[in-house]
PDB file of C-alpha atoms in Angstrom:
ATOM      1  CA  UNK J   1     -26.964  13.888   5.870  1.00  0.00           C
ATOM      2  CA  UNK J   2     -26.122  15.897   8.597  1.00  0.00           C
ATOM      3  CA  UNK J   3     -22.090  16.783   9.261  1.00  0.00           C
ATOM      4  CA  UNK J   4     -20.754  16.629  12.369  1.00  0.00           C
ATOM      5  CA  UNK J   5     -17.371  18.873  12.324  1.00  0.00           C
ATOM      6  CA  UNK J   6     -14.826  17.684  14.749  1.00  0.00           C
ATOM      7  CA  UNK J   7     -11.807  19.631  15.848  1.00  0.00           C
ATOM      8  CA  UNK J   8      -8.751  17.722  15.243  1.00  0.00           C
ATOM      9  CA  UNK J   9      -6.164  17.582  18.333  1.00  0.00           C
ATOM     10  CA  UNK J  10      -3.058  19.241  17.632  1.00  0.00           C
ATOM     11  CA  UNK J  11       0.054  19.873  19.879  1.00  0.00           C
ATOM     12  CA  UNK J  12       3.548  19.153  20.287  1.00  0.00           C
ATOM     13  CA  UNK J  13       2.686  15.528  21.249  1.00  0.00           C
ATOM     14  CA  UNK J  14      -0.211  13.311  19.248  1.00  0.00           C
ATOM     15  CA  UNK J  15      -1.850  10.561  21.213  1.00  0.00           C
ATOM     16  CA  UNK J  16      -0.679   7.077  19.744  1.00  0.00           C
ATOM     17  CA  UNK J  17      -1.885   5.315  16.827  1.00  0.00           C
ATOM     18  CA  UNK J  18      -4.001   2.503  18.728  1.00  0.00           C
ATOM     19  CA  UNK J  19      -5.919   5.429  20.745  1.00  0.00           C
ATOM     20  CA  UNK J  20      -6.264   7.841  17.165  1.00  0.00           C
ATOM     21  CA  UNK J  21      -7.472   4.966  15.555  1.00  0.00           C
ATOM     22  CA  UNK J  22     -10.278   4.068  17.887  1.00  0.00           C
ATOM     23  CA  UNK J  23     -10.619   7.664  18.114  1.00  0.00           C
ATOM     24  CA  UNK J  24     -10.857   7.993  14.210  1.00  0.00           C
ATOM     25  CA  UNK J  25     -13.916   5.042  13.664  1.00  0.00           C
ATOM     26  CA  UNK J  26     -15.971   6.528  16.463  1.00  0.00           C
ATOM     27  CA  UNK J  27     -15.912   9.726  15.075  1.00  0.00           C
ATOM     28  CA  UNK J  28     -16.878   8.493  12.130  1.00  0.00           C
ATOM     29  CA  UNK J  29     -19.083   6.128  13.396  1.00  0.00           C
ATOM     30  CA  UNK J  30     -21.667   6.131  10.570  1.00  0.00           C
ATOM     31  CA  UNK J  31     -19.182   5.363   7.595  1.00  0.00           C
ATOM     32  CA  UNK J  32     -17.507   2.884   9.928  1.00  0.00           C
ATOM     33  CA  UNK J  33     -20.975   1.034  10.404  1.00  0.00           C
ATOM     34  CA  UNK J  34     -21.465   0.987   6.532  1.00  0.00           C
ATOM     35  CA  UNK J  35     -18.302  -0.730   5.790  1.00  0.00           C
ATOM     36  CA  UNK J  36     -18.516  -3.313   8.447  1.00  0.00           C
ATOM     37  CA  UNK J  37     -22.169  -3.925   6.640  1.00  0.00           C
ATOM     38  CA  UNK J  38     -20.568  -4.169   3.691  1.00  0.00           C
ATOM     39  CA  UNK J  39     -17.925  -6.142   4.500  1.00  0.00           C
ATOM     40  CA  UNK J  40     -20.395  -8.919   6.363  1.00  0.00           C
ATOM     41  CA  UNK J  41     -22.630  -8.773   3.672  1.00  0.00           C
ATOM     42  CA  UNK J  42     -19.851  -9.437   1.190  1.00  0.00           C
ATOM     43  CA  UNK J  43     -18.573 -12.775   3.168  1.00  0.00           C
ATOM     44  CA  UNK J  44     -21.933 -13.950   3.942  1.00  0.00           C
ATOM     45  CA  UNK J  45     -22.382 -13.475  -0.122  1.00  0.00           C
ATOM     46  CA  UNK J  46     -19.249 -16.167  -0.455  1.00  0.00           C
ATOM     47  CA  UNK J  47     -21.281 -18.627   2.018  1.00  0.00           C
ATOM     48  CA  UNK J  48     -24.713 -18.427   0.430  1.00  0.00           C
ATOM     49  CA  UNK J  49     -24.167 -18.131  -3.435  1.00  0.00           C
ATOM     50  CA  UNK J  50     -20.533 -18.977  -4.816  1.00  0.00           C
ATOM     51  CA  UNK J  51     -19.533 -18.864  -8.232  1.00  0.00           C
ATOM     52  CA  UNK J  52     -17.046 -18.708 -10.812  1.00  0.00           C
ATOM     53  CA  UNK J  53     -14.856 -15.506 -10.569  1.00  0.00           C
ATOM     54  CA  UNK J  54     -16.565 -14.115  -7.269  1.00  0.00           C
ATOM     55  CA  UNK J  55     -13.278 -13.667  -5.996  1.00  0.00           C
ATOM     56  CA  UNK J  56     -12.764 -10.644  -8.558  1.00  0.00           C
ATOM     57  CA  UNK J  57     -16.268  -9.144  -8.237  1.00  0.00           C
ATOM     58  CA  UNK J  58     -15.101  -9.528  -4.425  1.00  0.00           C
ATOM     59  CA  UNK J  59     -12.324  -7.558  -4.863  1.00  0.00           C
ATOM     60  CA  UNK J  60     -13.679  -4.695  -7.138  1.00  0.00           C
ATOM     61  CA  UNK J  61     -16.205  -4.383  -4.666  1.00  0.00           C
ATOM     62  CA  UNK J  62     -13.759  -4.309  -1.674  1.00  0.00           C
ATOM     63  CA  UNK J  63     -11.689  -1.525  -3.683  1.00  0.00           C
ATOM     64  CA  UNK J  64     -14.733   0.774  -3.823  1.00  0.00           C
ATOM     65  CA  UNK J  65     -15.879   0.377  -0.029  1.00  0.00           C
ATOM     66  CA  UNK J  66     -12.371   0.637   1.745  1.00  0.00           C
ATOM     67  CA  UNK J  67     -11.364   3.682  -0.529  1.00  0.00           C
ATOM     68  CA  UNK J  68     -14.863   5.269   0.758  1.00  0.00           C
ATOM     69  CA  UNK J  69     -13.596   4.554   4.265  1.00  0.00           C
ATOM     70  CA  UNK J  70     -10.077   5.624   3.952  1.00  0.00           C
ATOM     71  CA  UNK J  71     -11.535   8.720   2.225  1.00  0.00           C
ATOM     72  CA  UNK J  72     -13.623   9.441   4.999  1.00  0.00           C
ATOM     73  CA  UNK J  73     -11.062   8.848   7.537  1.00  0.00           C
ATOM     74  CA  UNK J  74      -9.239  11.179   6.031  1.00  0.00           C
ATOM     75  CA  UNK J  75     -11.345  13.836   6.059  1.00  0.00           C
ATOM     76  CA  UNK J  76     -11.838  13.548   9.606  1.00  0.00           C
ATOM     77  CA  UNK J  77      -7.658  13.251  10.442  1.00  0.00           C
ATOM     78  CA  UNK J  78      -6.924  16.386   7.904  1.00  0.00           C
ATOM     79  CA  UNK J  79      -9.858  18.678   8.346  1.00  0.00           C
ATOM     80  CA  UNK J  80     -11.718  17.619  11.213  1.00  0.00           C
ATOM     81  CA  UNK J  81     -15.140  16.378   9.645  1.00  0.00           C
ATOM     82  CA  UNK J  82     -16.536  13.393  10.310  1.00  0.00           C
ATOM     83  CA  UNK J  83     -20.126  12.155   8.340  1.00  0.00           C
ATOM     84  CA  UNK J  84     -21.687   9.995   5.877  1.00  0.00           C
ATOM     85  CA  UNK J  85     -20.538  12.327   3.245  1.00  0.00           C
ATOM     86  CA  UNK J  86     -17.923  14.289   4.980  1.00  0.00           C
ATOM     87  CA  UNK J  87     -15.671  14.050   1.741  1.00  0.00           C
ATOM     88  CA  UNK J  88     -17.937  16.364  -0.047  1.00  0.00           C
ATOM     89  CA  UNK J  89     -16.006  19.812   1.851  1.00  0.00           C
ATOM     90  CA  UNK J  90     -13.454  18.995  -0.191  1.00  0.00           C
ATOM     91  CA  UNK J  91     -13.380  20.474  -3.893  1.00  0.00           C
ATOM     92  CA  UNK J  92     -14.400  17.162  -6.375  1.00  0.00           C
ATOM     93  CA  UNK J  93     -11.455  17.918  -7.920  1.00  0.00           C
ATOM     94  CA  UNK J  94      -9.232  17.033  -5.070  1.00  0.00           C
ATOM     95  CA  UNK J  95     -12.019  13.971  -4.182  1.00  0.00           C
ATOM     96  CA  UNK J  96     -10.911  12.882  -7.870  1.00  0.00           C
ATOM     97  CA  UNK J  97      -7.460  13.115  -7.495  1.00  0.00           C
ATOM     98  CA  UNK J  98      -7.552  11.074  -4.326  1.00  0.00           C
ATOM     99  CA  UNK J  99      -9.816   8.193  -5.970  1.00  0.00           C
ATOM    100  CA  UNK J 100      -7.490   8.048  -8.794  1.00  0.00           C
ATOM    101  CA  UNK J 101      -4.406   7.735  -6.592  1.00  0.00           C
ATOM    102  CA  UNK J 102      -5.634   5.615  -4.127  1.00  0.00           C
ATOM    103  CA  UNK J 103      -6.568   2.741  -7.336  1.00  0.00           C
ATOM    104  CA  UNK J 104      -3.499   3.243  -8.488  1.00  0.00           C
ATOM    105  CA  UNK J 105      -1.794   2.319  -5.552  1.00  0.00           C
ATOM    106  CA  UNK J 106      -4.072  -0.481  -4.461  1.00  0.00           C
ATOM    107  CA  UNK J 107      -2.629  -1.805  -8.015  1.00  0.00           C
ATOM    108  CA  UNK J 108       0.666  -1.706  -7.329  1.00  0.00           C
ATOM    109  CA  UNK J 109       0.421  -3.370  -3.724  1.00  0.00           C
ATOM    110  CA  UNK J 110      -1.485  -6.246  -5.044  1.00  0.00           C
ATOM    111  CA  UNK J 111      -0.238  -7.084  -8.543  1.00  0.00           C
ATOM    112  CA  UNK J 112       3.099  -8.180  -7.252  1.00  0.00           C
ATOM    113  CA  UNK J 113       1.387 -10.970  -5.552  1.00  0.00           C
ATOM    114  CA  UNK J 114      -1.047 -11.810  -8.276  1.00  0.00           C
ATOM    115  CA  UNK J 115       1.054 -12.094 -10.491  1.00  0.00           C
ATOM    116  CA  UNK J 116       3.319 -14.691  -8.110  1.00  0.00           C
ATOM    117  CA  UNK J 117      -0.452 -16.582  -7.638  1.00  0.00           C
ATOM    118  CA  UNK J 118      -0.740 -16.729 -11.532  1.00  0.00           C
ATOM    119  CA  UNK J 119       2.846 -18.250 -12.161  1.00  0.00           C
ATOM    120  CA  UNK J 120       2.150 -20.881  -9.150  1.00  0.00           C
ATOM    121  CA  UNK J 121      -1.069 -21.711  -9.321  1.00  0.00           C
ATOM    122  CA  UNK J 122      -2.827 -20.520 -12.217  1.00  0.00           C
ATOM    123  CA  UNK J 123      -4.835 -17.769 -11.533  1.00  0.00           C
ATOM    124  CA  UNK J 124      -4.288 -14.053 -10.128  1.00  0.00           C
ATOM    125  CA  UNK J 125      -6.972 -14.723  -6.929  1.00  0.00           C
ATOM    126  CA  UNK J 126      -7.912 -17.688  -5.155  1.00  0.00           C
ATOM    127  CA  UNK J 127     -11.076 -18.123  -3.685  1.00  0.00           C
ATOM    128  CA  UNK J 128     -11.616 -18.820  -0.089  1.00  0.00           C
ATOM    129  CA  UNK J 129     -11.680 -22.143  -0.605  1.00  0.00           C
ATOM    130  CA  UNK J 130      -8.971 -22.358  -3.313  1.00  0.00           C
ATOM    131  CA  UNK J 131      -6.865 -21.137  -0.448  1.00  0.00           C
ATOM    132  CA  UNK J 132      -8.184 -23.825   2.565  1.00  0.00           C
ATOM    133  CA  UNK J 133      -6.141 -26.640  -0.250  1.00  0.00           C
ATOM    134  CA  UNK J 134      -3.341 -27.512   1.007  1.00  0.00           C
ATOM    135  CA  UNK J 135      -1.920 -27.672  -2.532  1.00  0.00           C
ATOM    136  CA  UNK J 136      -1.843 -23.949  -2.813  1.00  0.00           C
ATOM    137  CA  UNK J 137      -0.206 -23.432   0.868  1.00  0.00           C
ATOM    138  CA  UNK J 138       2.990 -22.778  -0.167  1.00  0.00           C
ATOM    139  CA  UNK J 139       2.127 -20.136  -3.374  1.00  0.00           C
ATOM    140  CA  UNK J 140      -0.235 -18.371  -0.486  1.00  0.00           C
ATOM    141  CA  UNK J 141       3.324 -18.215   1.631  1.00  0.00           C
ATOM    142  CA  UNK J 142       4.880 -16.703  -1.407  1.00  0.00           C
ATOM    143  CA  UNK J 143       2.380 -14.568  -2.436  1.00  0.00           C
ATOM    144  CA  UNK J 144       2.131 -13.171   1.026  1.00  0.00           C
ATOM    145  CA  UNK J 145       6.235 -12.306   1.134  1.00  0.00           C
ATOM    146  CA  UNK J 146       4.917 -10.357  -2.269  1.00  0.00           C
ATOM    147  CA  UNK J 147       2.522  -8.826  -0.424  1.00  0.00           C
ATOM    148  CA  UNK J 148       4.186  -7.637   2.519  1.00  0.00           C
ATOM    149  CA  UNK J 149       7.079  -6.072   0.869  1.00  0.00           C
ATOM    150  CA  UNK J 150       4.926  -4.466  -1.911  1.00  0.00           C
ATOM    151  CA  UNK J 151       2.468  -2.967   1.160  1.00  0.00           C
ATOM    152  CA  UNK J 152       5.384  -1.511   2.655  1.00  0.00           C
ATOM    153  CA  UNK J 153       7.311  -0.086  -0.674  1.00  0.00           C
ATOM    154  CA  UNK J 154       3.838   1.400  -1.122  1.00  0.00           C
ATOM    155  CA  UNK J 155       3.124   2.362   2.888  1.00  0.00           C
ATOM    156  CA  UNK J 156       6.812   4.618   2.993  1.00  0.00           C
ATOM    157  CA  UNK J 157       6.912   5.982   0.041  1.00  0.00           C
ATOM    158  CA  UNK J 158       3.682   6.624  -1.895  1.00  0.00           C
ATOM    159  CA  UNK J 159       0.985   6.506   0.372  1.00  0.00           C
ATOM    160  CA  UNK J 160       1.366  10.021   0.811  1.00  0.00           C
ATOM    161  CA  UNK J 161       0.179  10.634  -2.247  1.00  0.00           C
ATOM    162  CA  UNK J 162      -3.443  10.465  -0.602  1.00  0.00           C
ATOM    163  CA  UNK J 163      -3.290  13.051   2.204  1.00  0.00           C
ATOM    164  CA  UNK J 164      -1.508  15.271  -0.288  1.00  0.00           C
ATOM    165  CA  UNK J 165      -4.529  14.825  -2.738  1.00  0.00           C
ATOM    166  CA  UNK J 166      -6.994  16.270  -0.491  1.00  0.00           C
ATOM    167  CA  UNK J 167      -4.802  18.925   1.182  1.00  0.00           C
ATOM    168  CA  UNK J 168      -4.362  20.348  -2.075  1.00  0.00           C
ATOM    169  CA  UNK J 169      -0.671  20.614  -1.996  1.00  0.00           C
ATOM    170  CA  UNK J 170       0.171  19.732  -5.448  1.00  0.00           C
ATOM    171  CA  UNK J 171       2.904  17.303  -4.598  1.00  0.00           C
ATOM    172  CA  UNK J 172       3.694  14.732  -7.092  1.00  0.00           C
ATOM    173  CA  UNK J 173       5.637  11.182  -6.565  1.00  0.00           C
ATOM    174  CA  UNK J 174       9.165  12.729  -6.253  1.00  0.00           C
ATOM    175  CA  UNK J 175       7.727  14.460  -3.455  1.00  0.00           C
ATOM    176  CA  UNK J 176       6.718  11.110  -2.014  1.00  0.00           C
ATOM    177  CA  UNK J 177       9.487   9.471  -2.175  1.00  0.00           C
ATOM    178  CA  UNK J 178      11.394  11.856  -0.754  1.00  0.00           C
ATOM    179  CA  UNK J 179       8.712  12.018   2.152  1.00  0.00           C
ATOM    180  CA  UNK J 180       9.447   8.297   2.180  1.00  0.00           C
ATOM    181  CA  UNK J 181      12.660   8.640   2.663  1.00  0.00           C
ATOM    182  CA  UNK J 182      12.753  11.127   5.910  1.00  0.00           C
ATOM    183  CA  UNK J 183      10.112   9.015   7.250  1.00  0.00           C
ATOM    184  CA  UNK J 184      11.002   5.358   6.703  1.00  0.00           C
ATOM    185  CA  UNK J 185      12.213   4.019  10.207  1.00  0.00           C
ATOM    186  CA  UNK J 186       8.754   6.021  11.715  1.00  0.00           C
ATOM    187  CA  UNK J 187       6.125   4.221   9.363  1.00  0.00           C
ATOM    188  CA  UNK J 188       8.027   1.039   9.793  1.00  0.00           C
ATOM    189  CA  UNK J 189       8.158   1.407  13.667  1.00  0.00           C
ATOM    190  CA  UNK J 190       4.486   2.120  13.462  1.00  0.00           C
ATOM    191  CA  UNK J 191       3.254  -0.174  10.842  1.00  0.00           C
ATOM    192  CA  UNK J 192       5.025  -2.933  12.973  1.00  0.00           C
ATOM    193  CA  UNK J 193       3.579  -1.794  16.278  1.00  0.00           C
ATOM    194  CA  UNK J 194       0.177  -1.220  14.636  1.00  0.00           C
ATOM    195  CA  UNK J 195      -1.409  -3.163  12.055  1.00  0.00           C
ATOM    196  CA  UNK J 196       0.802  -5.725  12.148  1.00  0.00           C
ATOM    197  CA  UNK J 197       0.260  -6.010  15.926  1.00  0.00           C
ATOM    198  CA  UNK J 198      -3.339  -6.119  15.625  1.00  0.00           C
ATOM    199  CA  UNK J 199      -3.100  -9.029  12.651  1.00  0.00           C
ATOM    200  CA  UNK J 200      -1.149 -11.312  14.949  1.00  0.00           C
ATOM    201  CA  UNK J 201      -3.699 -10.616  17.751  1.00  0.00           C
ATOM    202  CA  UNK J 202      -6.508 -10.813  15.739  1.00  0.00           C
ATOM    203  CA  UNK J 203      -5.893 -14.379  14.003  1.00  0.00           C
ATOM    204  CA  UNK J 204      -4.599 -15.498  17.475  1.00  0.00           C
ATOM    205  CA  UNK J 205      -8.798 -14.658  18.184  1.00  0.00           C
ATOM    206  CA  UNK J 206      -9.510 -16.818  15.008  1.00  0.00           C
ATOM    207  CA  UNK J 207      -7.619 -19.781  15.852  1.00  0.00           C
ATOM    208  CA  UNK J 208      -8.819 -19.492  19.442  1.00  0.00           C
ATOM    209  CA  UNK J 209     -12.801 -19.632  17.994  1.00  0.00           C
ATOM    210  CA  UNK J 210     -11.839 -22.217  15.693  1.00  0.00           C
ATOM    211  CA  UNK J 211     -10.086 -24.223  18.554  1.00  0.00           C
ATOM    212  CA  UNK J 212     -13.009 -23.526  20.606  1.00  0.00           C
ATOM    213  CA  UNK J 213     -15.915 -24.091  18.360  1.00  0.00           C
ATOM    214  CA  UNK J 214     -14.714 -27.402  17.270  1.00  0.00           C
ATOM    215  CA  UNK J 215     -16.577 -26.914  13.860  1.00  0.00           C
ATOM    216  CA  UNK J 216     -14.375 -27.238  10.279  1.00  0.00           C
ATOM    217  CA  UNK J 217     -14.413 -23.931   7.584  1.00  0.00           C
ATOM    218  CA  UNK J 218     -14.451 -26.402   4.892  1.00  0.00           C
ATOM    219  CA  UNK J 219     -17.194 -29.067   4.445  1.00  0.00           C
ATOM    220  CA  UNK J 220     -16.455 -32.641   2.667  1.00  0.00           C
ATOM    221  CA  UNK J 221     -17.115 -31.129  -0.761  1.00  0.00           C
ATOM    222  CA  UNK J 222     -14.605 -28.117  -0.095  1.00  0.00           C
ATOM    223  CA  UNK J 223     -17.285 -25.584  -0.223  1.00  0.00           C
ATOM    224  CA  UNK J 224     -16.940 -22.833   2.968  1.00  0.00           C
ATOM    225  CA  UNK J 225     -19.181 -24.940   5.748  1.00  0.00           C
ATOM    226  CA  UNK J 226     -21.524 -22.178   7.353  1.00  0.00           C
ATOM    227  CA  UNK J 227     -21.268 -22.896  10.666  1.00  0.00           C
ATOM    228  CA  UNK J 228     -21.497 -20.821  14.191  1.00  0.00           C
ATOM    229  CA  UNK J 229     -17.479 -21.262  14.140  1.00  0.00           C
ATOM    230  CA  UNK J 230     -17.222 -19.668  10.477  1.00  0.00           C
ATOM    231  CA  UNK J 231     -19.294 -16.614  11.368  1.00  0.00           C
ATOM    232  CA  UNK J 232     -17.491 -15.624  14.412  1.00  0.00           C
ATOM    233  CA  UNK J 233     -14.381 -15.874  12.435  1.00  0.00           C
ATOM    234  CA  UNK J 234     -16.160 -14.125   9.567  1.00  0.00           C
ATOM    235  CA  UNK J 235     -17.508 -11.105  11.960  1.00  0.00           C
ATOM    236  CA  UNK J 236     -13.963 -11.014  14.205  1.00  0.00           C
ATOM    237  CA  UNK J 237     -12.358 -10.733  10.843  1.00  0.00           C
ATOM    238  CA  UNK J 238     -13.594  -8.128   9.634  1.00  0.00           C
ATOM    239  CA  UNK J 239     -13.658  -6.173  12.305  1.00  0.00           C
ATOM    240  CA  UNK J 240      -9.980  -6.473  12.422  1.00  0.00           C
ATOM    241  CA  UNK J 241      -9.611  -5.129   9.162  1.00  0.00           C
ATOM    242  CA  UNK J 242     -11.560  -2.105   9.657  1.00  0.00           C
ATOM    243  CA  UNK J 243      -9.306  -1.664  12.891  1.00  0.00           C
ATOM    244  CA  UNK J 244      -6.651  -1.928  10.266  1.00  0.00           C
ATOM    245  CA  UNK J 245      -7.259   0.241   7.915  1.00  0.00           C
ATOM    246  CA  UNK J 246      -7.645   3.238  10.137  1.00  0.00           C
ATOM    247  CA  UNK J 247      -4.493   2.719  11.953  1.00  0.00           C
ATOM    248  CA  UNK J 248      -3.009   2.903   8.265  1.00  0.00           C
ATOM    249  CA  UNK J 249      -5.014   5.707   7.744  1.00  0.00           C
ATOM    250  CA  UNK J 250      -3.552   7.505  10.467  1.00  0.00           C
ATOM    251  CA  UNK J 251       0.168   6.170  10.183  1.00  0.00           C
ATOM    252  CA  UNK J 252      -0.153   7.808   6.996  1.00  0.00           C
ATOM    253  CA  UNK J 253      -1.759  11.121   7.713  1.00  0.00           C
ATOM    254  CA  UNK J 254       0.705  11.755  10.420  1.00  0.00           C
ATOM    255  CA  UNK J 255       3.890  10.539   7.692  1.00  0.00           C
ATOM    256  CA  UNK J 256       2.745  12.975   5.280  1.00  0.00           C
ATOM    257  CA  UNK J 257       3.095  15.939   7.820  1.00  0.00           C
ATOM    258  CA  UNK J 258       6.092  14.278   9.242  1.00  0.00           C
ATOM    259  CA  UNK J 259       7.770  14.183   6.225  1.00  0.00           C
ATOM    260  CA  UNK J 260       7.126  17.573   5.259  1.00  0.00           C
ATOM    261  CA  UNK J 261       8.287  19.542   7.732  1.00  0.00           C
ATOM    262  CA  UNK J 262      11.281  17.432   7.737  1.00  0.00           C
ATOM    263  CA  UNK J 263      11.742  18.135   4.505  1.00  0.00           C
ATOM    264  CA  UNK J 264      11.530  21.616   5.151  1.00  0.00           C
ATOM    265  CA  UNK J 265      13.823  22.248   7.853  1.00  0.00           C
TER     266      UNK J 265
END
């Protein structure tokens, strides 16, 4: 595995997040491949053999592959490597750190809204085609309200807590939070600008394909129909979401040293 080490651009004034972003995934090309794999594989896996709790198994698995890309995303931002493996110049013990961090906070973003599912409808996760009822609409509109505000709780004030790990700084969650709090109008400007931006576009791209293709998701028995209009949402979604998660990798890289030198002046 050969590493390819990239020299980060530093200067009074950083590109935007939308440019650093694209920048970002091509640099790290290769992990960025595996996770879009991945990701296909897993919602082609949903199409072809369904079952009873895949949704969790989905999720476990989802945990593992976008912590591998934020991780190397990272790397790239905070030390300028970029590779299949480019975590590894970092000591295991701040690799460690990081992994336990980042589960910790994927658990706090999402049990907010599980736990809203669970009281509505039953159960903590609902399948894709749990979700395509239109009995469960309005505890998905809840459950989302849960999931922004949770995200963004988590986006200002803890996220941090990653780029920290690696650096080595030995910052705990008072630290955080009060990196949070000198930097909570800039990662709510750029959250808003950024990933949200690029949701809205990219189901405005679904609904256009869906429009288009003329084809239903859902087939008579309420199984996911697999269809020429379901993979082009399938593939355009996921895409999105790696587009995604390295603009929120780089919102937070950039809030972390933000915040710290505002709290040091």
């Amino acid at each position: 595995m050969a590493q390819d080490k990239e020299t980060v651009q530093t200067g009074p004034k950083q590109p935007g997040i939308w440019k650093t972003s694209f920048v970002a995934i091509l640099r790290c090309w290769a992990s960025t491949v595996i996770v879009a794999i991945l990701m296909l594989a897993m919602a082609f896996w949903q199409f072809a053999a369904p079952f009873s709790g895949q949704v969790y198994v989905i999720y476990v698995l989802g945990l593992v592959i976008w912590g591998y890309f934020a991780l190397s995303l990272f790397a790239w931002l905070l030390n300028g490597y970029a590779g299949i493996a480019a975590f590894k110049e970092f000591d295991a013990s701040r690799v460690r750190l990081f992994s336990g961090r980042y589960i910790v906070l994927q658990l706090l973003d999402t049990l907010p809204a599980s736990l809203g599912l669970f009281v509505l409808t039953g159960h903590f996760m609902l399948s894709p085609e749990d979700m395509a009822k239109i009995e469960n609409l309005s505890a998905i509109g809840i459950s989302s309200i849960f999931t922004f505000v949770s995200l963004w709780i988590v986006l200002v004030f803890f996220a941090t807590l990653l780029p920290a790990a690696l650096i080595g700084d030995g910052s705990g969650v008072g630290r955080a939070v009060a990196r949070g709090r000198k930097t909570v109008w800039y990662v709510t400007g750029r959250v808003l600008l950024g990933p949200v931006l690029m949701l809205f576009l990219g189901s405005m791209i679904v609904n256009l394909v869906q429009t288009a293709g003329g084809q239903p998701l859902i087939s008579s028995d309420g199984a996911l129909a697999f269809n020429a209009t379901s993979i082009i949402t399938m593939v355009v979604s996921s895409l999105q979401y790696i587009v995604i998660g390295a603009m929120i990798v780089v919102i937070v890289s950039r809030a972390y040293h933000l915040g710290e030198k505002r709290l040091t002046v």
